[in-house]
Short mmCIF file of C-alpha atoms and ligand atoms in Angstrom, two decimals:
data_model
loop_
_atom_site.label_atom_id
_atom_site.label_comp_id
_atom_site.label_asym_id
_atom_site.label_seq_id
_atom_site.Cartn_x
_atom_site.Cartn_y
_atom_site.Cartn_z
CA UNK A 1 38.15 104.41 103.52
CA UNK A 2 41.12 105.96 102.35
CA UNK A 3 43.84 107.05 105.33
CA UNK A 4 45.92 109.81 104.82
CA UNK A 5 49.57 109.87 106.25
CA UNK A 6 52.90 112.49 106.34
CA UNK A 7 55.78 112.29 104.32
CA UNK A 8 58.74 111.99 105.82
CA UNK A 9 62.36 111.32 104.79
CA UNK A 10 60.71 110.93 100.89
CA UNK A 11 58.16 108.55 101.57
CA UNK A 12 54.86 108.53 102.64
CA UNK A 13 54.20 107.07 106.33
CA UNK A 14 51.63 106.21 108.00
CA UNK A 15 49.88 107.73 111.48
CA UNK A 16 50.73 106.33 114.48
CA UNK A 17 48.27 108.40 116.65
CA UNK A 18 45.34 106.92 115.65
CA UNK A 19 44.03 110.46 115.70
CA UNK A 20 42.02 111.44 112.16
CA UNK A 21 40.70 114.45 110.52
CA UNK A 22 37.52 113.60 108.28
CA UNK A 23 38.51 115.47 104.65
CA UNK A 24 35.42 115.43 102.97
CA UNK A 25 33.46 115.78 99.68
CA UNK A 26 31.79 119.57 100.04
CA UNK A 27 29.61 118.70 96.98
CA UNK A 28 28.14 115.43 98.77
CA UNK A 29 28.84 115.93 102.47
CA UNK A 30 30.24 112.85 102.34
CA UNK A 31 33.82 111.73 104.23
CA UNK A 32 36.04 110.93 100.94
CA UNK A 33 39.11 110.08 103.11
CA UNK A 34 40.69 110.46 106.67
CA UNK A 35 44.24 112.09 107.54
CA UNK A 36 46.31 111.24 110.26
CA UNK A 37 47.04 113.68 112.45
CA UNK A 38 50.61 113.53 114.08
CA UNK A 39 51.94 113.32 117.65
CA UNK A 40 54.32 115.02 118.72
CA UNK A 41 56.71 112.44 118.72
CA UNK A 42 56.26 111.85 115.05
CA UNK A 43 56.59 115.74 114.31
CA UNK A 44 59.98 115.68 116.48
CA UNK A 45 61.16 112.81 114.35
CA UNK A 46 60.49 114.90 111.14
CA UNK A 47 61.88 118.39 112.58
CA UNK A 48 65.17 116.11 113.68
CA UNK A 49 65.39 114.26 109.83
CA UNK A 50 65.01 117.96 108.47
CA UNK A 51 68.04 119.27 110.29
CA UNK A 52 70.30 116.47 109.24
CA UNK A 53 68.80 117.12 105.71
CA UNK A 54 69.15 121.10 106.08
CA UNK A 55 73.07 121.19 106.72
CA UNK A 56 73.61 118.90 103.08
CA UNK A 57 71.06 121.34 101.62
CA UNK A 58 72.43 124.68 102.54
CA UNK A 59 75.99 123.51 101.18
CA UNK A 60 74.65 122.80 98.20
CA UNK A 61 75.18 125.60 95.15
CA UNK A 62 72.45 128.24 95.18
CA UNK A 63 72.42 127.53 91.15
CA UNK A 64 71.50 123.29 91.75
CA UNK A 65 68.76 124.13 94.27
CA UNK A 66 67.28 126.47 91.65
CA UNK A 67 67.78 123.47 88.98
CA UNK A 68 65.46 121.65 91.34
CA UNK A 69 63.11 124.68 91.13
CA UNK A 70 63.11 124.92 87.49
CA UNK A 71 62.71 121.00 87.27
CA UNK A 72 59.81 121.28 89.68
CA UNK A 73 58.20 123.78 87.97
CA UNK A 74 58.07 121.82 85.13
CA UNK A 75 56.34 118.49 86.59
CA UNK A 76 54.05 120.99 87.92
CA UNK A 77 53.08 122.03 84.47
CA UNK A 78 53.34 118.61 83.46
CA UNK A 79 51.05 117.48 85.90
CA UNK A 80 48.42 120.43 86.13
CA UNK A 81 45.09 118.25 85.25
CA UNK A 82 46.32 116.01 88.45
CA UNK A 83 46.90 118.63 90.48
CA UNK A 84 43.84 120.50 89.71
CA UNK A 85 41.68 117.78 89.89
CA UNK A 86 43.22 116.86 93.31
CA UNK A 87 42.49 120.44 94.93
CA UNK A 88 39.09 120.31 93.32
CA UNK A 89 38.39 117.22 94.54
CA UNK A 90 38.77 118.14 98.42
CA UNK A 91 38.63 121.67 98.32
CA UNK A 92 34.98 121.74 96.27
CA UNK A 93 36.38 124.38 93.63
CA UNK A 94 35.89 124.62 89.53
CA UNK A 95 38.08 123.13 87.82
CA UNK A 96 39.20 126.26 86.07
CA UNK A 97 39.64 127.66 89.23
CA UNK A 98 42.03 124.85 90.72
CA UNK A 99 44.49 125.30 87.68
CA UNK A 100 44.62 128.62 88.91
CA UNK A 101 45.40 127.76 92.25
CA UNK A 102 47.96 125.50 90.99
CA UNK A 103 49.24 128.79 88.04
CA UNK A 104 49.76 131.29 90.71
CA UNK A 105 51.59 129.18 93.29
CA UNK A 106 53.97 127.95 89.80
CA UNK A 107 54.51 131.36 89.77
CA UNK A 108 56.48 132.16 92.65
CA UNK A 109 58.32 128.43 91.67
CA UNK A 110 59.29 130.30 88.38
CA UNK A 111 60.82 132.87 90.75
CA UNK A 112 62.55 130.86 92.76
CA UNK A 113 64.35 129.59 89.47
CA UNK A 114 66.45 133.06 89.50
CA UNK A 115 66.80 132.80 93.93
CA UNK A 116 71.16 133.37 93.28
CA UNK A 117 70.11 137.03 92.37
CA UNK A 118 68.12 137.55 94.78
CA UNK A 119 70.45 135.70 97.70
CA UNK A 120 73.54 137.69 96.35
CA UNK A 121 74.99 139.63 99.92
CA UNK A 122 76.35 143.34 99.71
CA UNK A 123 79.95 144.51 99.55
CA UNK A 124 81.89 147.90 100.77
CA UNK A 125 85.63 147.09 99.59
CA UNK A 126 88.54 149.78 101.19
CA UNK A 127 85.49 150.85 103.57
CA UNK A 128 89.09 151.13 106.08
CA UNK A 129 92.91 150.91 105.04
CA UNK A 130 92.99 147.41 104.16
CA UNK A 131 89.26 146.87 105.64
CA UNK A 132 86.30 145.33 103.82
CA UNK A 133 82.69 144.82 104.50
CA UNK A 134 80.57 142.07 103.22
CA UNK A 135 76.69 140.92 104.25
CA UNK A 136 75.80 137.85 102.91
CA UNK A 137 72.09 135.93 103.21
CA UNK A 138 72.64 132.67 105.04
CA UNK A 139 69.60 130.15 105.49
CA UNK A 140 67.87 129.72 108.67
CA UNK A 141 67.55 126.07 109.24
CA UNK A 142 64.47 124.46 109.96
CA UNK A 143 61.81 126.30 108.82
CA UNK A 144 57.87 125.59 108.86
CA UNK A 145 54.65 126.28 107.15
CA UNK A 146 51.18 126.36 108.25
CA UNK A 147 48.91 126.60 105.57
CA UNK A 148 45.02 127.43 105.05
CA UNK A 149 42.63 125.18 103.36
CA UNK A 150 41.30 127.67 100.14
CA UNK A 151 44.27 127.39 98.28
CA UNK A 152 45.66 123.85 98.68
CA UNK A 153 48.32 124.20 95.57
CA UNK A 154 49.67 127.96 95.50
CA UNK A 155 49.99 129.21 99.67
CA UNK A 156 51.78 125.46 100.27
CA UNK A 157 53.91 126.79 96.79
CA UNK A 158 54.44 130.04 98.44
CA UNK A 159 55.57 128.52 101.13
CA UNK A 160 58.01 126.35 99.73
CA UNK A 161 59.70 128.05 96.86
CA UNK A 162 61.12 130.69 98.46
CA UNK A 163 61.74 128.79 101.98
CA UNK A 164 63.64 125.55 99.82
CA UNK A 165 65.60 127.67 97.04
CA UNK A 166 67.20 129.95 100.25
CA UNK A 167 68.89 127.13 101.59
CA UNK A 168 66.21 125.49 104.53
CA UNK A 169 64.65 122.51 105.11
CA UNK A 170 60.58 123.06 105.57
CA UNK A 171 57.60 120.96 108.11
CA UNK A 172 54.89 121.65 106.28
CA UNK A 173 51.58 121.45 107.55
CA UNK A 174 48.82 121.79 105.17
CA UNK A 175 44.75 122.76 106.27
CA UNK A 176 43.35 118.83 107.43
CA UNK A 177 40.65 119.77 105.35
CA UNK A 178 42.86 119.41 102.19
CA UNK A 179 46.01 117.35 102.93
CA UNK A 180 46.23 115.52 99.87
CA UNK A 181 47.88 118.42 97.16
CA UNK A 182 50.80 119.29 99.52
CA UNK A 183 51.83 115.54 99.63
CA UNK A 184 51.41 115.22 96.06
CA UNK A 185 53.49 118.70 95.61
CA UNK A 186 55.99 116.92 97.93
CA UNK A 187 56.26 113.72 95.98
CA UNK A 188 56.99 115.86 92.49
CA UNK A 189 59.92 117.98 94.84
CA UNK A 190 61.86 114.22 95.25
CA UNK A 191 61.50 113.80 91.05
CA UNK A 192 62.96 116.92 90.74
CA UNK A 193 65.84 116.20 92.67
CA UNK A 194 65.53 117.19 96.60
CA UNK A 195 66.82 115.58 98.70
CA UNK A 196 65.06 113.29 101.30
CA UNK A 197 64.03 115.31 104.82
CA UNK A 198 64.41 118.49 103.14
CA UNK A 199 60.90 119.17 102.97
CA UNK A 200 58.72 117.12 105.50
CA UNK A 201 54.55 117.14 105.38
CA UNK A 202 53.18 116.54 108.53
CA UNK A 203 49.51 116.58 108.70
CA UNK A 204 48.24 117.59 112.05
CA UNK A 205 45.82 120.24 114.00
CA UNK A 206 46.15 122.42 116.99
CA UNK A 207 48.86 119.75 118.68
CA UNK A 208 51.38 119.63 116.12
CA UNK A 209 50.82 123.69 115.40
CA UNK A 210 52.13 124.24 119.13
CA UNK A 211 54.22 121.79 118.87
CA UNK A 212 56.58 123.48 115.84
CA UNK A 213 55.63 126.60 118.13
CA UNK A 214 57.70 125.49 120.83
CA UNK A 215 60.34 123.54 119.24
CA UNK A 216 63.57 124.95 119.68
CA UNK A 217 64.77 123.66 116.50
CA UNK A 218 62.46 125.62 114.27
CA UNK A 219 64.15 128.78 113.35
CA UNK A 220 61.04 130.09 111.55
CA UNK A 221 57.11 130.25 110.77
CA UNK A 222 54.97 131.34 107.95
CA UNK A 223 51.59 130.99 108.77
CA UNK A 224 48.17 132.13 106.69
CA UNK A 225 45.07 131.77 107.77
CA UNK A 226 42.17 133.82 110.04
CA UNK A 227 42.91 136.45 111.92
CA UNK A 228 42.53 134.85 115.62
CA UNK A 229 44.71 132.06 114.87
CA UNK A 230 47.36 133.98 113.16
CA UNK A 231 47.69 136.49 115.74
CA UNK A 232 47.66 133.77 118.39
CA UNK A 233 50.83 132.34 116.44
CA UNK A 234 52.73 135.15 115.39
CA UNK A 235 52.46 135.80 120.02
CA UNK A 236 53.61 132.26 120.33
CA UNK A 237 56.59 132.10 117.82
CA UNK A 238 57.60 135.26 118.98
CA UNK A 239 57.54 134.67 122.46
CA UNK A 240 59.81 131.33 121.47
CA UNK A 241 62.44 133.62 120.10
CA UNK A 242 61.32 132.80 116.45
CA UNK A 243 61.04 134.74 113.07
CA UNK A 244 57.26 135.34 112.16
CA UNK A 245 55.53 136.11 109.57
CA UNK A 246 51.57 135.51 109.91
CA UNK A 247 48.80 136.38 107.46
CA UNK A 248 44.96 136.94 108.71
CA UNK A 249 41.45 136.94 106.93
CA UNK A 250 40.23 140.29 105.46
CA UNK A 251 37.16 141.99 104.76
CA UNK A 252 37.66 143.94 101.11
CA UNK A 253 36.02 147.05 99.83
CA UNK A 254 35.95 147.76 95.91
CA UNK A 255 34.80 151.91 95.86
CA UNK A 256 32.76 152.21 92.89
CA UNK A 257 32.94 156.29 91.86
CA UNK A 258 29.84 158.30 89.73
CA UNK A 259 32.31 158.13 86.98
CA UNK A 260 32.97 154.18 86.55
CA UNK A 261 32.36 152.50 83.87
CA UNK A 262 29.35 150.70 85.63
CA UNK A 263 28.85 147.55 83.42
CA UNK A 264 33.01 146.35 83.90
CA UNK A 265 32.27 147.35 87.78
CA UNK A 266 29.43 144.75 88.19
CA UNK A 267 31.37 142.25 86.22
CA UNK A 268 34.39 142.78 88.83
CA UNK A 269 32.52 142.98 91.82
CA UNK A 270 30.58 139.04 90.47
CA UNK A 271 33.55 137.45 89.57
CA UNK A 272 35.39 138.93 92.31
CA UNK A 273 32.66 138.19 95.23
CA UNK A 274 31.35 134.75 94.04
CA UNK A 275 34.56 133.40 92.56
CA UNK A 276 35.74 129.95 94.36
CA UNK A 277 32.08 130.96 96.61
CA UNK A 278 33.95 133.54 98.12
CA UNK A 279 36.37 131.63 99.93
CA UNK A 280 39.34 134.15 98.91
CA UNK A 281 41.38 136.15 101.29
CA UNK A 282 41.30 138.97 98.44
CA UNK A 283 37.60 138.73 97.72
CA UNK A 284 35.60 141.95 97.45
CA UNK A 285 33.06 141.00 100.29
CA UNK A 286 31.62 145.25 100.34
CA UNK A 287 30.86 147.28 97.34
CA UNK A 288 31.04 151.17 97.78
CA UNK A 289 28.98 152.69 95.48
CA UNK A 290 29.78 156.90 96.00
CA UNK A 291 26.28 158.37 95.80
CA UNK A 292 22.60 157.04 95.54
CA UNK A 293 22.57 157.46 91.80
CA UNK A 294 25.51 155.06 91.69
CA UNK A 295 24.54 152.53 94.23
CA UNK A 296 20.59 152.13 92.25
CA UNK A 297 22.55 151.79 89.15
CA UNK A 298 24.76 149.45 90.19
CA UNK A 299 22.67 147.13 92.22
CA UNK A 300 20.40 147.04 88.98
CA UNK A 301 23.15 145.60 87.30
CA UNK A 302 24.33 143.59 89.88
CA UNK A 303 21.15 141.25 90.19
CA UNK A 304 21.10 140.07 86.50
CA UNK A 305 24.54 139.02 86.44
CA UNK A 306 24.22 137.21 90.00
CA UNK A 307 21.21 135.60 89.25
CA UNK A 308 22.67 133.91 86.27
CA UNK A 309 25.53 131.95 88.41
CA UNK A 310 25.82 128.37 88.39
CA UNK A 311 26.45 127.08 91.43
CA UNK A 312 27.47 123.17 90.95
CA UNK A 313 30.05 120.58 92.05
CA UNK A 314 33.45 120.98 90.04
CA UNK A 315 32.21 117.60 88.14
CA UNK A 316 29.63 119.32 86.48
CA UNK A 317 31.51 121.00 83.69
CA UNK A 318 33.18 123.83 82.69
CA UNK A 319 29.79 126.16 83.05
CA UNK A 320 29.80 125.86 86.43
CA UNK A 321 30.71 129.21 88.36
CA UNK A 322 31.50 128.41 91.69
CA UNK A 323 31.19 124.88 93.73
CA UNK A 324 29.97 124.33 97.62
CA UNK A 325 31.73 125.77 100.67
CA UNK A 326 34.13 123.82 102.81
CA UNK A 327 32.34 122.36 105.54
CA UNK A 328 29.00 122.22 106.93
CA UNK A 329 29.93 124.22 109.75
CA UNK A 330 30.94 126.69 107.17
CA UNK A 331 27.67 126.81 105.25
CA UNK A 332 25.23 126.75 108.86
CA UNK A 333 27.75 129.95 109.64
CA UNK A 334 27.07 131.44 106.66
CA UNK A 335 23.74 131.21 106.82
CA UNK A 336 23.28 131.93 110.14
CA UNK A 337 24.94 135.63 109.46
CA UNK A 338 22.90 136.30 106.52
CA UNK A 339 19.85 135.72 108.45
CA UNK A 340 21.98 138.74 111.35
CA UNK A 341 21.73 140.62 108.20
CA UNK A 342 17.60 140.24 108.11
CA UNK A 343 17.18 140.60 111.52
CA UNK A 344 19.85 143.72 111.64
CA UNK A 345 17.77 145.54 109.05
CA UNK A 346 20.07 145.27 105.55
CA UNK A 347 18.29 144.45 102.26
CA UNK A 348 18.92 140.86 101.27
CA UNK A 349 18.66 141.77 97.33
CA UNK A 350 19.52 138.09 96.31
CA UNK A 351 18.70 135.60 98.36
CA UNK A 352 21.11 132.12 98.35
CA UNK A 353 19.23 130.76 101.68
CA UNK A 354 17.27 128.27 99.52
CA UNK A 355 19.78 126.94 96.96
CA UNK A 356 19.36 123.44 96.65
CA UNK A 357 20.78 120.58 93.99
CA UNK A 358 19.19 117.77 92.88
CA UNK A 359 21.38 114.31 93.91
CA UNK A 360 23.69 116.77 96.21
CA UNK A 361 21.28 117.80 98.72
CA UNK A 362 23.85 117.16 101.62
CA UNK A 363 26.60 119.19 99.92
CA UNK A 364 28.02 122.29 101.71
CA UNK A 365 25.91 124.70 98.52
CA UNK A 366 24.88 128.29 99.35
CA UNK A 367 23.78 130.37 96.62
CA UNK A 368 24.55 133.81 96.08
CA UNK A 369 23.24 136.76 97.78
CA UNK A 370 23.42 140.06 97.12
CA UNK A 371 22.34 142.47 100.28
CA UNK A 372 21.83 146.53 100.38
CA UNK A 373 21.78 148.84 102.65
CA UNK A 374 23.84 147.52 104.47
CA UNK A 375 25.57 149.64 107.50
CA UNK A 376 29.19 148.89 109.68
CA UNK A 377 27.60 148.24 112.91
CA UNK A 378 25.71 145.06 110.95
CA UNK A 379 27.52 141.52 112.00
CA UNK A 380 27.52 140.71 108.04
CA UNK A 381 30.26 143.73 107.31
CA UNK A 382 32.05 143.45 110.93
CA UNK A 383 32.75 140.03 110.44
CA UNK A 384 34.66 137.92 107.52
CA UNK A 385 31.97 135.41 106.31
CA UNK A 386 34.01 133.97 103.65
CA UNK A 387 30.79 132.78 101.68
CA UNK A 388 29.24 134.00 98.73
CA UNK A 389 27.84 137.21 100.17
CA UNK A 390 28.22 140.41 98.50
CA UNK A 391 27.44 143.39 100.78
CA UNK A 392 26.38 146.66 100.02
CA UNK A 393 27.59 149.86 101.74
CA UNK A 394 26.54 152.70 100.11
CA UNK A 395 28.88 156.12 100.46
CA UNK A 396 28.06 159.53 100.12
CA UNK A 397 30.80 160.63 99.25
CA UNK A 398 34.37 159.77 97.77
CA UNK A 399 36.10 160.88 101.36
CA UNK A 400 33.23 158.98 103.33
CA UNK A 401 34.30 156.02 101.04
CA UNK A 402 37.93 156.14 102.07
CA UNK A 403 37.09 156.74 105.37
CA UNK A 404 34.99 153.20 105.92
CA UNK A 405 37.58 151.12 104.11
CA UNK A 406 40.46 153.04 106.42
CA UNK A 407 38.12 152.31 109.84
CA UNK A 408 37.69 148.38 108.78
CA UNK A 409 40.11 146.31 111.22
CA UNK A 410 41.16 144.68 108.00
CA UNK A 411 43.55 145.94 105.42
CA UNK A 412 44.26 142.87 103.21
CA UNK A 413 43.15 144.75 99.60
CA UNK A 414 40.86 146.88 98.50
CA UNK A 415 39.80 148.39 94.75
CA UNK A 416 38.43 151.55 93.68
CA UNK A 417 36.78 151.68 90.32
CA UNK A 418 37.25 155.45 88.20
CA UNK A 419 38.27 157.05 85.43
CA UNK A 420 39.08 159.66 86.85
CA UNK A 421 43.58 159.28 87.69
CA UNK A 422 43.75 162.14 90.33
CA UNK A 423 41.06 160.37 92.75
CA UNK A 424 42.40 156.49 91.75
CA UNK A 425 46.13 158.43 92.31
CA UNK A 426 44.65 159.83 95.79
CA UNK A 427 43.35 156.26 97.05
CA UNK A 428 46.47 154.42 96.32
CA UNK A 429 48.56 156.89 98.34
CA UNK A 430 46.15 157.25 101.12
CA UNK A 431 44.36 154.37 101.84
CA UNK A 432 45.74 152.25 104.81
CA UNK A 433 45.76 148.89 103.06
CA UNK A 434 48.21 146.28 102.06
CA UNK A 435 47.18 146.05 98.14
CA UNK A 436 45.21 147.80 95.85
CA UNK A 437 43.25 147.72 92.73
CA UNK A 438 42.62 150.41 89.96
CA UNK A 439 39.85 149.18 88.13
CA UNK A 440 41.49 145.93 88.79
CA UNK A 441 39.08 143.92 91.82
CA UNK A 442 41.82 141.11 93.00
CA UNK A 443 44.97 143.03 92.83
CA UNK A 444 47.19 139.65 93.90
CA UNK A 445 50.28 141.09 93.24
CA UNK A 446 52.76 138.72 90.58
CA UNK A 447 55.16 136.90 91.78
CA UNK A 448 57.98 138.94 91.28
CA UNK A 449 56.51 141.31 93.94
CA UNK A 450 55.10 141.04 97.18
CA UNK A 451 52.03 139.84 98.90
CA UNK A 452 50.94 141.11 102.16
CA UNK A 453 48.53 143.14 104.27
CA UNK A 454 47.84 145.54 107.01
CA UNK A 455 45.95 146.51 109.91
CA UNK A 456 44.54 142.89 110.94
CA UNK A 457 45.67 141.14 107.78
CA UNK A 458 49.10 140.27 108.75
CA UNK A 459 51.50 139.93 111.52
CA UNK A 460 55.08 140.32 111.31
CA UNK A 461 56.86 142.79 108.80
CA UNK A 462 57.69 141.15 105.64
CA UNK A 463 55.01 139.89 103.38
CA UNK A 464 55.26 136.78 100.98
CA UNK A 465 57.05 135.60 97.99
CA UNK A 466 58.75 137.86 95.46
CA UNK A 467 62.00 140.07 97.24
CA UNK A 468 60.32 139.75 100.82
CA UNK A 469 60.34 136.27 101.33
CA UNK A 470 64.03 135.98 100.62
CA UNK A 471 64.66 138.42 103.31
CA UNK A 472 62.40 136.37 105.46
CA UNK A 473 63.79 133.13 104.96
CA UNK A 474 67.10 134.13 104.89
CA UNK A 475 69.66 135.96 108.25
CA UNK A 476 72.36 138.35 106.90
CA UNK A 477 75.78 138.02 108.33
CA UNK A 478 77.77 140.75 108.37
CA UNK A 479 81.69 140.53 107.80
CA UNK A 480 84.57 143.49 108.44
CA UNK A 481 87.66 141.95 107.34
CA UNK A 482 90.82 143.30 107.59
CA UNK A 483 94.03 142.66 105.77
CA UNK A 484 97.50 144.27 106.99
CA UNK A 485 99.91 145.06 104.28
CA UNK A 486 100.79 148.95 103.87
CA UNK A 487 99.33 149.48 107.69
CA UNK A 488 101.72 150.45 110.57
CA UNK A 489 99.23 151.40 113.61
CA UNK A 490 99.66 149.45 116.59
CA UNK A 491 97.11 148.37 119.24
CA UNK A 492 94.10 150.84 119.95
CA UNK A 493 91.79 151.16 122.48
CA UNK A 494 89.33 153.32 121.26
CA UNK A 495 85.93 152.74 119.66
CA UNK A 496 86.38 154.36 116.71
CA UNK A 497 85.72 155.38 112.94
CA UNK A 498 87.48 153.53 110.20
CA UNK A 499 89.62 156.38 108.77
P1 NAD B 1 42.77 128.75 109.52
O1 NAD B 1 42.88 129.69 110.69
O2 NAD B 1 41.35 127.64 110.40
O3 NAD B 1 43.26 127.77 109.27
C1 NAD B 1 44.99 127.93 108.92
C2 NAD B 1 45.95 126.87 109.12
O4 NAD B 1 45.83 126.82 111.14
C3 NAD B 1 45.46 125.06 109.53
O5 NAD B 1 46.89 124.65 108.93
C4 NAD B 1 44.74 125.06 110.29
O6 NAD B 1 45.41 123.14 110.91
C5 NAD B 1 45.49 125.34 111.18
N1 NAD B 1 44.54 125.90 112.80
C6 NAD B 1 43.60 126.14 112.72
N2 NAD B 1 43.03 126.08 114.35
C7 NAD B 1 44.30 126.39 114.55
C8 NAD B 1 44.51 126.72 116.28
N3 NAD B 1 44.08 126.28 117.29
N4 NAD B 1 45.35 126.14 116.72
C9 NAD B 1 47.04 126.15 116.08
N5 NAD B 1 46.22 125.97 114.62
C10 NAD B 1 45.46 125.89 113.56
O7 NAD B 1 42.44 129.01 108.57
P2 NAD B 1 41.18 128.54 107.57
O8 NAD B 1 39.88 128.40 107.49
O9 NAD B 1 42.34 127.36 107.24
O10 NAD B 1 41.34 129.67 106.22
C11 NAD B 1 40.69 130.81 105.77
C12 NAD B 1 41.42 131.93 106.48
O11 NAD B 1 42.28 131.81 106.02
C13 NAD B 1 40.50 132.96 105.84
O12 NAD B 1 40.12 134.09 107.46
C14 NAD B 1 41.51 133.44 104.56
O13 NAD B 1 41.09 135.21 105.06
C15 NAD B 1 43.05 133.42 105.58
N6 NAD B 1 43.73 133.62 104.21
C16 NAD B 1 44.51 134.59 104.47
C17 NAD B 1 45.48 134.80 103.33
C18 NAD B 1 46.35 136.20 103.33
O14 NAD B 1 47.38 135.78 102.56
N7 NAD B 1 46.18 137.19 103.82
C19 NAD B 1 45.74 133.72 102.50
C20 NAD B 1 44.62 132.92 102.17
C21 NAD B 1 43.30 133.01 103.44
#
């Protein structure tokens, strides 16, 4: 059985704890590898070494650091097929989808190639007699990235790129379900010229995460995962005086107005609801058609599209639409939630519960499911299902639809499909959600903007990647400088304006 270790000081090292987590093949239900779970001692060693390496890395000029990102980007491109296969093998998503996972991470690295422009400070000359003020951005030091299973390449890249190009060292703690991609990315970074120790990949579970949150050398924590863990990590990191940004779960609604192109809306819902088996934090999990006529016409269009979807292992080729979910526990939870929806009175229009695949009977497959007549008090509405299940909540009016979205505790993404500019504009302006799509179902901002939700989808006040990430990974230092030529004034004990 393959044993997966850690990446410390530029090489793979075996774990010493004797504790391992199973890395599953979600399509067959078999254990395909074991990943070592680090001890606090191993973590401390990785952090101390990172702290040493960070000093030289921070002193490396920003353009040279950016060149490492350029070489890294080229290596990611050269290794695209290998990376996509690695992602698919542990996560279960299809190869085209896995390539998208790598690509959307690569785009953040591309922005980091221009990091020097983001790291420039501010300057005001002659702010008073002989006085200049300038503010510079300096790296935090050693920071940590803690990432989820659902984007094994993209989210580690969202963390690594801005943190390293800003001059920090990073301890990356990937999800123990998908550890291989992060280790390979670390190897590629070394080939790109990153000094050893600047990126350490430490595999582990709660023990290591808590160790990171309590370690005095760690200055900042970037987390992505489920809401309860995001909230916990934010609280513990902040109470230990660390900067933290923690992104959580979601329940993303798509409002479909009576004037929308319903064929386009149905296509968008199928892609956004069932792509990656619904295991995306920006998946649409609630369709909100406005008016009974719109709802009936939408459901009529959704059913044949959903029934046509092909579910299977990534190895079956490009005509598979989505693969298994990540674990047996996740599959059982999703099936339990579908049962609860039926028991609580929702209409199960497409039933994916009985789905089986010959030769893959032990795989974690769930067929696509569609609910109609869901109400906000039902468990299928209240919980993030994170599976291939789309719920339809019928709204009587635009205002009712908007209120539904706004009353939801999550605020990651939302979308509206309409032909009316005024309605779209009103929705975008008033809705209390961080990322909004207009006739666009998954509005993940491009890498030169920033990504982040509102309400219980994010804790902390800066977003991921783009300009916000460079603010998160740097501290501002402001210098007030005076030179005395031409100044006659003697000592003053007053706290006064610079004039
Ligand atoms: P998770 O919260 O279970 O795990 C995320 C990370 O936290 C992993 O590295 C894991 O090892 C660690 N962890 C798990 N339990 C912990 C505990 N008790 N204490 C300390 N650390 C712990 O999330 P997941 O199942 O890997 O990922 C799916 C979730 O992530 C979904 O809720 C999804 O919406 C969310 N997500 C959010 C975003 C976003 O940007 N908002 C992006 C992707 C995924």
